[in-house]
Amino acid sequence: MGQLFCLYSLPRSWRQAYGAEITVREEKVVRDGGLTYYTRTASFQRSPNADWTVIFGLDAQGRVQEFGIVGAGVLPGNVTSPAQ
């Protein structure tokens, strides 16, 4: 329940702090180390000059094993997953 609640409440708290998503810059799906990572980099209404990347690492059953939000560009180009 904690994981589900956290994922459910995140969009509301994120929208309150940063506003609506205004531009999607990039989306990727990469498999690494037994997980499938989905990353989405976007700009937001209250932070138009700073892009953010949302990262989900899902196991084979589709359960979230890793999650994070980082400033765009924080992950180097040769790193495919946040675990590296």
Coordinates of C-alpha atoms in Angstrom, one line a residue:
M1 CA 0.0 0.0 0.0
G2 CA 2.8 2.4 0.8
Q3 CA 4.3 2.1 -2.7
L4 CA 0.9 2.5 -4.4
F5 CA 0.0 5.5 -2.2
C6 CA 3.4 7.2 -2.9
L7 CA 2.9 6.7 -6.7
Y8 CA -0.7 7.8 -6.5
S9 CA 0.0 11.0 -4.5
L10 CA 3.2 12.0 -6.4
P11 CA 1.5 13.6 -9.5
R12 CA -0.7 15.8 -7.2
S13 CA 2.2 17.0 -5.1
W14 CA 4.4 17.5 -8.2
R15 CA 1.8 19.5 -10.0
Q16 CA 1.3 21.7 -6.9
A17 CA 5.0 22.5 -6.7
Y18 CA 6.0 22.7 -10.4
G19 CA 2.7 23.1 -12.3
A20 CA 1.5 21.3 -15.3
E21 CA 3.8 19.5 -17.7
I22 CA 4.2 21.8 -20.7
T23 CA 6.8 20.1 -23.0
V24 CA 8.0 16.5 -23.2
R25 CA 11.6 16.6 -24.3
E26 CA 12.4 12.8 -24.4
E27 CA 11.0 9.4 -23.4
K28 CA 13.0 6.2 -23.3
V29 CA 12.5 2.6 -22.3
V30 CA 15.7 0.7 -21.6
R31 CA 16.3 -2.8 -20.2
D32 CA 19.2 -3.2 -17.8
G33 CA 20.1 -5.6 -15.0
G34 CA 16.7 -7.4 -14.9
L35 CA 14.7 -4.2 -14.8
T36 CA 13.0 -2.2 -17.5
Y37 CA 13.5 1.6 -17.0
Y38 CA 11.1 4.2 -18.3
T39 CA 12.4 7.7 -18.3
R40 CA 10.5 10.9 -19.3
T41 CA 12.2 14.3 -19.4
A42 CA 9.9 17.3 -19.5
S43 CA 9.5 21.0 -18.6
F44 CA 6.9 22.2 -16.2
Q45 CA 4.8 25.4 -15.9
R46 CA 6.5 26.8 -12.8
S47 CA 10.0 25.7 -13.9
P48 CA 10.1 26.4 -17.6
N49 CA 13.9 26.7 -17.9
A50 CA 14.7 23.6 -15.9
D51 CA 13.8 20.1 -17.3
W52 CA 13.2 17.2 -14.9
T53 CA 13.5 13.4 -15.6
V54 CA 11.1 10.9 -14.0
I55 CA 12.5 7.4 -13.7
F56 CA 10.7 4.1 -13.1
G57 CA 12.5 0.8 -12.8
L58 CA 10.0 -2.1 -13.2
D59 CA 10.7 -5.8 -12.6
A60 CA 9.4 -8.6 -14.8
Q61 CA 6.1 -8.6 -13.0
G62 CA 5.6 -4.8 -13.6
R63 CA 6.3 -3.8 -10.0
V64 CA 8.2 -0.6 -9.3
Q65 CA 11.6 -1.4 -7.9
E66 CA 13.3 2.0 -8.4
F67 CA 11.8 5.5 -8.7
G68 CA 13.3 8.9 -8.9
I69 CA 13.0 12.4 -10.1
V70 CA 16.2 14.2 -11.1
G71 CA 17.2 17.3 -12.9
A72 CA 17.6 16.6 -16.6
G73 CA 21.2 16.0 -17.5
V74 CA 22.0 14.5 -14.1
L75 CA 22.4 11.0 -15.6
P76 CA 25.4 11.0 -18.0
G77 CA 24.6 10.0 -21.6
N78 CA 26.4 6.6 -21.3
V79 CA 24.4 5.6 -18.1
T80 CA 21.3 3.7 -19.1
S81 CA 19.8 3.3 -15.7
P82 CA 19.8 5.1 -12.3
A83 CA 21.3 2.0 -10.7
Q84 CA 24.6 2.6 -12.5

